[in-house]
XYZ file of C-alpha atoms in Angstrom:
573
model
C -0.883 -1.698 28.334
C -4.954 -0.912 27.978
C -6.185 2.740 30.462
C -9.735 1.290 31.457
C -8.192 -1.883 32.384
C -5.385 -0.329 34.717
C -7.537 1.198 38.049
C -5.882 3.308 39.779
C -2.819 3.518 37.394
C -3.121 5.720 34.678
C 0.956 6.592 33.892
C 1.214 4.311 30.310
C 1.050 4.554 26.881
C -1.329 3.898 24.270
C 0.012 2.493 20.939
C -2.087 3.540 17.395
C -1.629 4.210 13.650
C -0.493 7.929 14.062
C -1.245 10.103 10.666
C 1.477 12.860 10.376
C 4.411 14.050 12.598
C 3.250 15.918 15.008
C 3.593 15.927 19.064
C 1.255 17.615 20.936
C 0.206 17.661 24.810
C -2.219 19.154 26.184
C -6.226 18.023 28.170
C -8.985 14.962 26.354
C -12.009 15.908 25.451
C -14.551 12.487 25.225
C -17.115 12.445 21.900
C -20.577 12.835 23.291
C -22.215 8.894 23.250
C -25.458 8.374 20.972
C -27.908 8.526 24.245
C -29.807 5.110 24.310
C -32.654 4.799 23.041
C -34.379 1.217 22.968
C -35.929 0.292 19.475
C -38.846 -0.411 20.582
C -39.638 3.203 22.550
C -42.772 5.253 21.686
C -42.000 8.031 19.571
C -43.924 11.860 21.483
C -44.649 14.633 20.183
C -45.711 16.634 23.478
C -46.146 13.803 25.363
C -48.153 11.836 23.027
C -47.373 8.856 21.810
C -47.810 8.355 17.413
C -47.518 6.524 14.776
C -48.371 5.754 11.455
C -48.211 8.299 9.097
C -47.840 10.862 11.811
C -44.715 8.741 12.498
C -43.818 9.038 8.884
C -44.362 12.782 9.092
C -41.758 13.248 12.180
C -39.406 11.353 10.834
C -39.241 12.539 7.349
C -38.542 15.905 8.985
C -35.681 14.420 11.116
C -34.211 13.659 7.619
C -34.838 16.820 6.310
C -33.945 18.449 9.348
C -29.534 16.271 8.979
C -29.506 16.507 5.457
C -30.147 20.518 5.021
C -27.790 20.344 8.204
C -24.332 18.895 7.207
C -25.473 21.039 3.434
C -25.177 24.101 5.654
C -21.531 23.077 6.942
C -20.555 21.487 3.611
C -21.293 25.250 2.131
C -19.403 26.611 4.765
C -17.178 24.404 4.296
C -13.728 23.891 1.405
C -11.530 21.751 -0.158
C -12.101 18.007 1.278
C -13.926 18.637 4.495
C -16.236 20.261 1.905
C -17.027 16.988 0.052
C -16.900 14.495 2.764
C -19.767 16.939 4.369
C -22.071 16.744 1.320
C -21.558 13.451 0.981
C -22.755 12.570 4.148
C -25.729 14.946 3.457
C -26.911 13.385 0.401
C -26.637 10.513 2.487
C -28.446 11.910 4.447
C -30.905 12.839 1.603
C -31.048 8.951 0.380
C -34.393 8.110 -0.469
C -33.894 4.400 -0.497
C -32.160 5.085 3.062
C -35.441 7.212 4.025
C -37.997 5.168 1.826
C -37.161 1.732 4.083
C -37.343 3.426 7.519
C -40.295 5.512 5.815
C -42.516 1.610 4.524
C -40.722 -0.440 8.033
C -42.898 2.927 9.881
C -45.571 2.792 7.510
C -46.070 -1.288 8.608
C -46.088 -0.226 12.061
C -42.410 -0.910 13.530
C -41.548 1.844 15.990
C -39.493 4.139 15.168
C -36.504 3.297 16.257
C -36.162 0.366 15.540
C -37.364 0.671 11.975
C -33.661 3.121 11.373
C -31.657 1.115 12.524
C -33.262 -2.110 10.440
C -32.722 -0.021 7.453
C -29.918 1.946 7.964
C -28.197 -2.352 9.646
C -28.779 -3.514 6.126
C -26.935 -1.196 4.114
C -23.838 -1.483 6.428
C -24.155 -4.996 6.126
C -23.996 -4.345 1.979
C -21.251 -1.432 2.984
C -18.968 -4.002 4.509
C -18.696 -6.787 2.033
C -18.338 -4.017 -0.641
C -15.484 -3.507 1.003
C -13.041 -0.951 0.832
C -14.469 2.837 0.037
C -18.007 1.995 1.062
C -16.992 -0.105 3.980
C -15.631 3.541 4.840
C -18.912 5.018 3.951
C -19.935 2.696 7.553
C -19.202 5.558 10.113
C -20.287 8.175 8.439
C -23.613 6.147 7.972
C -23.925 5.095 11.685
C -23.421 9.200 11.712
C -26.496 10.283 10.114
C -28.752 7.293 12.042
C -27.632 8.552 15.044
C -28.810 12.182 14.597
C -31.871 11.069 12.825
C -32.411 9.131 15.947
C -31.672 12.008 18.323
C -33.456 14.971 15.969
C -36.766 12.585 15.716
C -37.265 11.487 19.651
C -35.991 14.908 20.821
C -32.764 14.128 22.186
C -29.532 16.011 21.742
C -27.175 15.533 18.848
C -24.373 13.683 20.270
C -20.777 14.608 19.008
C -18.337 16.785 20.072
C -18.729 18.592 23.186
C -18.249 22.600 23.608
C -14.420 23.115 24.387
C -13.489 25.806 25.791
C -9.965 25.202 26.064
C -7.664 23.721 23.427
C -7.770 19.542 23.997
C -6.879 16.163 22.771
C -10.560 14.564 21.130
C -10.841 11.547 21.181
C -13.299 8.798 20.128
C -14.551 5.586 19.490
C -15.195 6.635 15.791
C -15.115 10.068 14.593
C -17.254 10.405 12.088
C -16.664 13.236 9.149
C -19.490 15.651 9.768
C -17.546 16.349 13.242
C -14.484 16.537 12.159
C -15.110 18.846 9.929
C -17.258 20.541 12.333
C -14.494 21.178 14.932
C -13.725 24.735 16.512
C -9.587 24.536 15.329
C -8.546 26.746 17.969
C -9.586 24.543 21.042
C -8.460 20.976 19.229
C -4.739 20.722 19.160
C -4.779 16.405 18.058
C -7.929 14.289 17.080
C -7.953 10.444 18.211
C -9.654 6.926 17.482
C -10.830 3.528 19.475
C -11.295 2.771 15.745
C -11.276 3.577 11.948
C -8.114 3.658 9.520
C -5.312 5.326 8.425
C -6.945 6.046 4.629
C -10.386 7.150 6.840
C -12.350 10.186 6.526
C -10.951 11.131 9.334
C -7.136 10.671 8.966
C -7.894 12.070 5.753
C -9.291 15.176 7.361
C -7.072 15.690 10.365
C -4.126 15.806 7.442
C -6.492 18.589 5.512
C -6.818 19.985 8.981
C -3.117 19.872 9.797
C -4.336 18.335 12.624
C -2.018 14.904 14.478
C -4.167 12.060 14.145
C -4.249 8.071 15.980
C -6.272 5.334 14.972
C -7.555 2.566 15.969
C -5.712 3.264 19.617
C -7.171 0.481 21.603
C -8.681 1.454 25.536
C -8.653 5.182 24.759
C -11.591 5.803 25.081
C -11.226 4.844 28.332
C -9.398 8.083 29.147
C -11.007 10.695 31.358
C -12.658 13.975 30.141
C -9.529 16.535 31.273
C -6.670 13.567 31.756
C -3.393 14.819 30.031
C -2.303 12.952 27.065
C 0.995 13.969 24.782
C 0.156 12.360 20.993
C 2.605 11.628 18.605
C 1.467 11.296 15.568
C 4.976 10.255 14.733
C 5.499 7.092 16.913
C 1.778 6.490 16.655
C 1.769 6.821 20.968
C -0.896 8.245 22.825
C 1.242 8.534 26.625
C -0.445 9.264 29.550
C 0.077 11.877 32.234
C 3.471 12.678 30.037
C 6.975 13.267 32.389
C 8.012 16.931 31.241
C 11.136 15.021 30.110
C 7.981 14.023 27.304
C 6.662 17.507 27.428
C 10.070 19.362 26.473
C 10.861 17.082 23.724
C 7.637 17.660 21.770
C 8.010 21.377 21.977
C 11.575 21.626 21.295
C 10.490 19.931 18.263
C 7.501 21.455 17.160
C 10.192 24.438 17.103
C 12.254 22.450 14.643
C 8.452 21.307 12.772
C 9.123 25.616 12.761
C 12.372 27.043 12.246
C 12.467 23.951 8.834
C 9.264 25.902 7.736
C 11.533 28.830 6.923
C 13.761 26.716 4.086
C 12.105 27.111 1.155
C 14.543 26.529 -1.490
C 13.756 23.599 -4.263
C 14.293 20.097 -3.576
C 18.011 18.843 -3.758
C 20.397 16.722 -1.733
C 23.365 17.847 -0.115
C 25.475 17.665 -2.997
C 23.060 19.621 -5.328
C 20.638 16.308 -7.196
C 17.441 17.839 -7.883
C 14.940 16.158 -6.229
C 11.380 17.513 -7.382
C 9.310 18.278 -3.692
C 5.742 17.862 -4.682
C 1.959 18.223 -2.242
C -0.465 15.909 -3.228
C -4.342 17.028 -3.484
C -7.574 16.727 -4.036
C -9.751 20.048 -5.136
C -8.878 23.131 -6.888
C -9.551 25.040 -3.807
C -6.238 22.437 -2.051
C -4.460 23.568 -5.365
C -4.874 27.025 -3.744
C -4.003 26.352 -0.476
C -0.764 24.715 -1.969
C 0.103 27.547 -3.430
C 1.392 29.625 -0.706
C 3.628 27.030 0.234
C 6.930 26.232 -0.755
C 6.048 22.835 -2.863
C 7.600 22.326 -6.097
C 3.894 22.047 -8.097
C 1.334 19.215 -7.529
C 2.432 15.423 -7.805
C -1.010 14.191 -7.593
C -4.314 15.152 -8.021
C -7.120 12.869 -7.379
C -9.765 13.684 -9.886
C -12.088 11.053 -8.072
C -13.141 13.814 -5.437
C -14.892 15.475 -8.303
C -17.028 12.369 -9.294
C -17.158 10.204 -6.063
C -19.292 12.380 -4.645
C -22.161 13.188 -8.050
C -24.766 10.769 -8.293
C -24.324 10.760 -12.367
C -20.504 11.959 -14.810
C -19.375 15.443 -14.172
C -20.491 17.690 -17.637
C -17.202 18.286 -19.453
C -17.128 21.675 -19.075
C -18.584 20.684 -15.254
C -14.527 18.500 -15.211
C -12.658 21.346 -17.337
C -13.884 24.136 -14.914
C -12.091 22.473 -11.438
C -9.079 21.326 -13.237
C -9.243 24.852 -14.947
C -9.246 26.981 -11.342
C -6.093 24.134 -10.049
C -3.781 25.343 -12.801
C -4.800 28.556 -12.571
C -3.565 28.893 -9.145
C -0.051 27.058 -9.544
C 1.096 28.909 -12.795
C 4.160 27.739 -14.147
C 4.554 24.672 -11.334
C 4.008 21.282 -12.448
C 0.327 19.797 -11.917
C 0.487 16.024 -12.105
C -3.552 15.202 -13.027
C -4.449 11.499 -11.851
C -7.220 10.598 -14.070
C -10.204 8.504 -12.395
C -9.434 5.989 -10.272
C -12.432 4.893 -9.063
C -14.139 1.491 -8.495
C -12.884 -0.992 -5.295
C -12.801 1.207 -2.085
C -13.453 4.263 -4.624
C -16.980 3.398 -6.366
C -18.540 4.942 -8.732
C -22.665 5.144 -8.568
C -22.559 5.845 -12.205
C -20.072 3.748 -13.152
C -19.707 0.736 -10.997
C -20.268 -3.203 -11.831
C -22.274 -3.837 -8.903
C -21.696 -8.172 -9.550
C -18.008 -8.130 -8.484
C -16.876 -10.479 -6.057
C -13.409 -9.086 -5.483
C -13.776 -5.255 -6.789
C -9.641 -4.609 -5.083
C -8.716 -7.417 -8.144
C -11.899 -5.917 -11.200
C -13.110 -3.195 -12.789
C -10.937 0.576 -11.253
C -8.443 2.518 -12.487
C -8.118 2.789 -16.260
C -9.695 0.006 -16.619
C -12.827 1.142 -16.559
C -12.712 1.800 -20.149
C -13.291 -1.250 -20.770
C -17.137 -0.800 -19.694
C -17.526 3.034 -20.207
C -14.465 4.408 -22.301
C -16.406 7.056 -22.439
C -15.446 7.917 -18.965
C -11.917 8.170 -20.000
C -12.375 10.018 -23.162
C -14.596 12.898 -21.265
C -11.605 13.280 -18.883
C -9.154 13.849 -21.477
C -11.261 15.973 -23.248
C -12.203 18.575 -20.544
C -8.497 18.258 -19.472
C -7.126 19.711 -22.622
C -9.590 22.174 -22.861
C -8.282 23.445 -19.268
C -5.243 23.582 -21.163
C -6.202 25.393 -23.963
C -7.763 28.228 -21.165
C -5.052 28.101 -18.752
C -2.136 27.994 -21.271
C -0.506 25.463 -18.283
C 0.508 22.097 -19.033
C -1.112 19.380 -17.254
C 1.551 15.958 -16.840
C -1.952 13.219 -17.073
C -1.846 10.021 -16.041
C -3.271 7.184 -15.867
C -3.803 4.797 -12.299
C -4.187 0.812 -12.676
C -1.816 0.342 -15.309
C -0.317 -4.017 -15.779
C 0.769 -3.659 -18.513
C 3.081 -1.597 -21.219
C -0.347 -2.733 -23.505
C -2.061 -0.640 -21.778
C 0.588 1.933 -21.481
C -0.062 2.477 -24.982
C -3.552 2.648 -24.975
C -3.685 5.407 -22.604
C -0.686 7.513 -24.459
C -2.709 6.682 -27.315
C -5.666 7.962 -26.273
C -4.026 11.681 -23.615
C -2.267 12.724 -26.611
C -5.315 12.054 -29.775
C -6.807 14.760 -27.037
C -3.780 16.847 -27.451
C -2.088 16.304 -23.707
C 1.701 16.667 -24.369
C 3.094 15.105 -21.021
C 1.789 11.545 -20.628
C 2.718 8.914 -18.040
C 0.917 6.453 -15.573
C 0.637 4.915 -12.262
C 2.810 1.994 -11.176
C 0.387 0.576 -8.806
C 0.002 -2.903 -9.436
C 3.579 -4.830 -9.616
C 3.388 -6.366 -13.209
C 3.687 -2.851 -14.407
C 7.622 -2.591 -12.135
C 8.822 -6.348 -12.710
C 8.332 -4.911 -16.560
C 8.889 -1.417 -15.963
C 11.070 -0.577 -19.437
C 7.829 -1.805 -21.174
C 6.105 0.654 -19.642
C 8.421 3.510 -20.137
C 9.274 2.553 -23.933
C 5.416 3.832 -24.179
C 4.976 6.987 -21.410
C 6.408 9.865 -20.262
C 7.318 9.557 -17.058
C 5.626 7.065 -14.139
C 4.939 7.446 -10.998
C 5.254 4.472 -7.881
C 2.170 4.544 -5.966
C 3.656 2.858 -3.084
C 0.354 2.247 -0.453
C -1.348 0.579 -3.578
C 1.972 -1.393 -4.150
C 1.627 -2.820 -0.993
C -1.225 -3.771 -1.217
C -0.975 -5.904 -4.503
C 2.017 -7.327 -3.412
C 1.897 -8.825 0.283
C -1.604 -8.947 -0.689
C -3.310 -7.141 2.654
C -6.302 -4.661 1.952
C -4.720 -1.339 3.225
C -7.663 -1.105 4.927
C -7.013 -3.214 7.099
C -5.531 -1.945 10.461
C -4.114 -4.856 11.988
C -2.627 -5.636 9.112
C -0.702 -2.020 8.553
C 2.759 -3.580 9.733
C 2.303 -6.207 5.629
C 1.516 -2.658 4.305
C 4.736 -1.233 5.743
C 6.310 0.631 2.323
C 9.858 -1.001 4.053
C 8.716 -4.568 3.458
C 12.319 -5.500 0.898
C 9.493 -6.760 -1.853
C 8.001 -3.782 -2.137
C 12.067 -1.741 -1.951
C 12.569 -4.273 -4.415
C 9.499 -3.168 -6.388
C 10.199 0.500 -6.119
C 14.264 0.150 -7.213
C 13.000 -1.752 -10.038
C 11.442 0.862 -10.890
C 13.773 3.762 -10.594
C 15.893 1.609 -12.055
C 13.833 1.620 -15.450
C 13.721 5.451 -14.969
C 17.130 5.676 -15.369
C 18.073 3.973 -17.447
C 15.474 5.216 -20.154
C 15.986 8.260 -19.357
C 12.281 9.243 -17.562
C 11.221 10.736 -14.888
C 10.460 8.370 -12.122
C 7.903 9.690 -9.281
C 6.779 8.491 -5.614
C 3.131 9.570 -4.361
C 2.195 7.818 -1.797
C 2.625 7.755 1.811
C 5.877 6.853 2.343
C 7.386 9.972 0.351
C 6.414 11.714 3.568
C 8.815 9.466 5.202
C 12.017 11.808 5.718
C 13.508 9.884 6.160
C 12.435 6.907 3.596
C 12.726 9.493 0.821
C 16.257 8.928 1.201
C 16.745 5.147 0.675
C 14.191 6.606 -2.698
C 16.162 9.217 -3.658
C 18.534 6.825 -4.250
C 16.869 4.358 -5.912
C 16.733 7.211 -8.834
C 13.757 8.123 -7.818
C 13.297 12.108 -9.318
C 10.049 13.804 -7.194
C 9.144 13.316 -4.322
C 4.621 13.740 -3.438
C 3.162 14.591 -0.223
C 0.929 16.516 2.051
C 2.325 19.884 2.196
C 2.705 19.735 6.600
C 6.018 16.927 6.079
C 7.510 18.820 2.944
C 9.673 21.036 5.227
C 11.616 17.211 7.474
C 11.974 15.697 3.967
C 13.967 18.714 1.968
C 15.855 19.465 5.359
C 16.807 15.547 5.586
C 17.871 16.240 1.703
C 19.674 18.437 2.549
C 21.403 17.288 4.572
C 22.961 13.549 2.323
C 24.646 14.119 -0.517
C 23.402 11.641 -3.640
C 25.954 9.096 -2.430
C 24.984 8.977 1.097
C 21.659 8.824 -0.719
C 22.583 5.739 -2.505
C 24.837 3.807 0.829
C 21.148 3.495 2.763
C 19.084 2.571 -0.497
C 21.833 -0.652 -0.703
C 21.763 -0.696 3.458
C 17.725 -0.920 3.063
C 17.287 -4.133 0.520
C 19.299 -5.895 2.008
C 17.597 -5.737 5.318
C 15.405 -9.155 6.085
C 12.469 -7.022 7.660
C 10.796 -3.953 7.099
C 11.793 -3.221 10.754
C 15.835 -4.063 9.785
C 15.344 -2.011 7.039
C 13.945 1.634 8.745
C 17.128 0.686 11.568
C 19.494 -0.419 8.992
C 19.211 2.927 7.202
C 18.746 5.356 10.772
C 21.787 4.281 12.330
C 23.534 5.300 8.948
C 21.999 9.016 9.172
C 23.697 11.965 8.982
C 23.175 12.826 13.442
C 22.445 15.762 13.473
C 19.657 14.358 10.990
C 18.586 11.716 13.957
C 18.175 14.836 16.515
C 16.476 17.149 14.970
C 13.818 14.869 12.882
C 13.234 12.080 16.026
C 14.085 9.160 14.300
């Protein structure tokens, strides 16, 4: 149902892709739209139209002011929020973008038309590149809107000042706007566009806010109308019933109660299952240190690289890795080496002529074109290990063969890294997991990419979310093959993809033989609770049910039906 098409009827549900499990109720606060300015609108200074060099000066100053404001916001933020704001500030300060606009203005083109022309050109390039760059189009459009508003003397678009706790709704919320939210007044974020792996969803997860993306019709809701946002079910309910409001309130109470359990992860019969957190920065590690996470199962080191125009020095890398290790003394920290390329391009390493970057030189394959990147990172990790006395577990992404695993292991061990592993996110690695595990000490399943490559489906395409469902039988088969190889070789097999954060699927993963689960910190309590209520034998039975199902939906339904009844009630599954 689309509320925009519903006429006077305001009751109903809108559906999208949920990020997280929380549910909230509150009034809608629509993000202010971009001011409508004609492409040929004159640029006025003190009421007088200016062109040429004078117009160039005004626009150049607008770019500078926008970049400075974003950089200032970045300096006051932390973690992923800081990095995203810094990236957007860099975009506003991009020489190519700015010079392209100024050149057009100098040639006589109207200011707005010049800005739009250059931004459209860059956006088309980003979309064609796909992946991470495609997600950056939202950032680019945000810079455009801010610069146009600044140059034309108009109010900046974005989130209105919130007077009461509200559900922020937008067509697509720029990360800069997300980061600037008053968290005391934001209950949830809902967008009509975007994707579950985009910047807005990532920041919302870091901030602990429930988030829904790809919710058709949500921008048709009136400001102030009360909605219930349920990230677990991916629904926005307009004017929810008292029963639904009460149900969400009870769920929130349950979640708070579950957070009180801080014991190590284990099944009901005492089988240990390490419950770990995913992080992207040293600041994230400091936040994890205050939670019940037993350590870190995925340290995405590319955050340090992605926003840099040149490779970070070994010293810079060492400082970042050491800070993360010091934040978690005595706890397991699994570091993923640079996962760049495809949706995470590097200005100083990505191949410019790749027709299909997702299948090209990405992850560990960078060693083929820029071996120094890998060697420098391993050198920095070894230096951080020496400086802190904490030994990280280090793994390489995008490993497809046992030969690649052997090569990485040799490089890592040559630098003094003791625990060496690889990611299993390519079907070939899962199918030959025995051979891969002979070369390394552990493996970790990246179920997001594993689903993408198994189902031949771009993980950033929200409209194909059903194919990317980690419950897909083919994906579960590959997880099972990898876990079985781990059991036979006596080596750990973890999962660090988003599937680990689903407490129902977590039971299946453990039943298949997975030994650790890594997720966003907010997902840990529910997963810990589900494990505590089921024995390892029950988990194995649930895994059999899932593997026997003919579809993703049938697999989940079969497992839910056989859950402990109290778990079904408590978690609302």
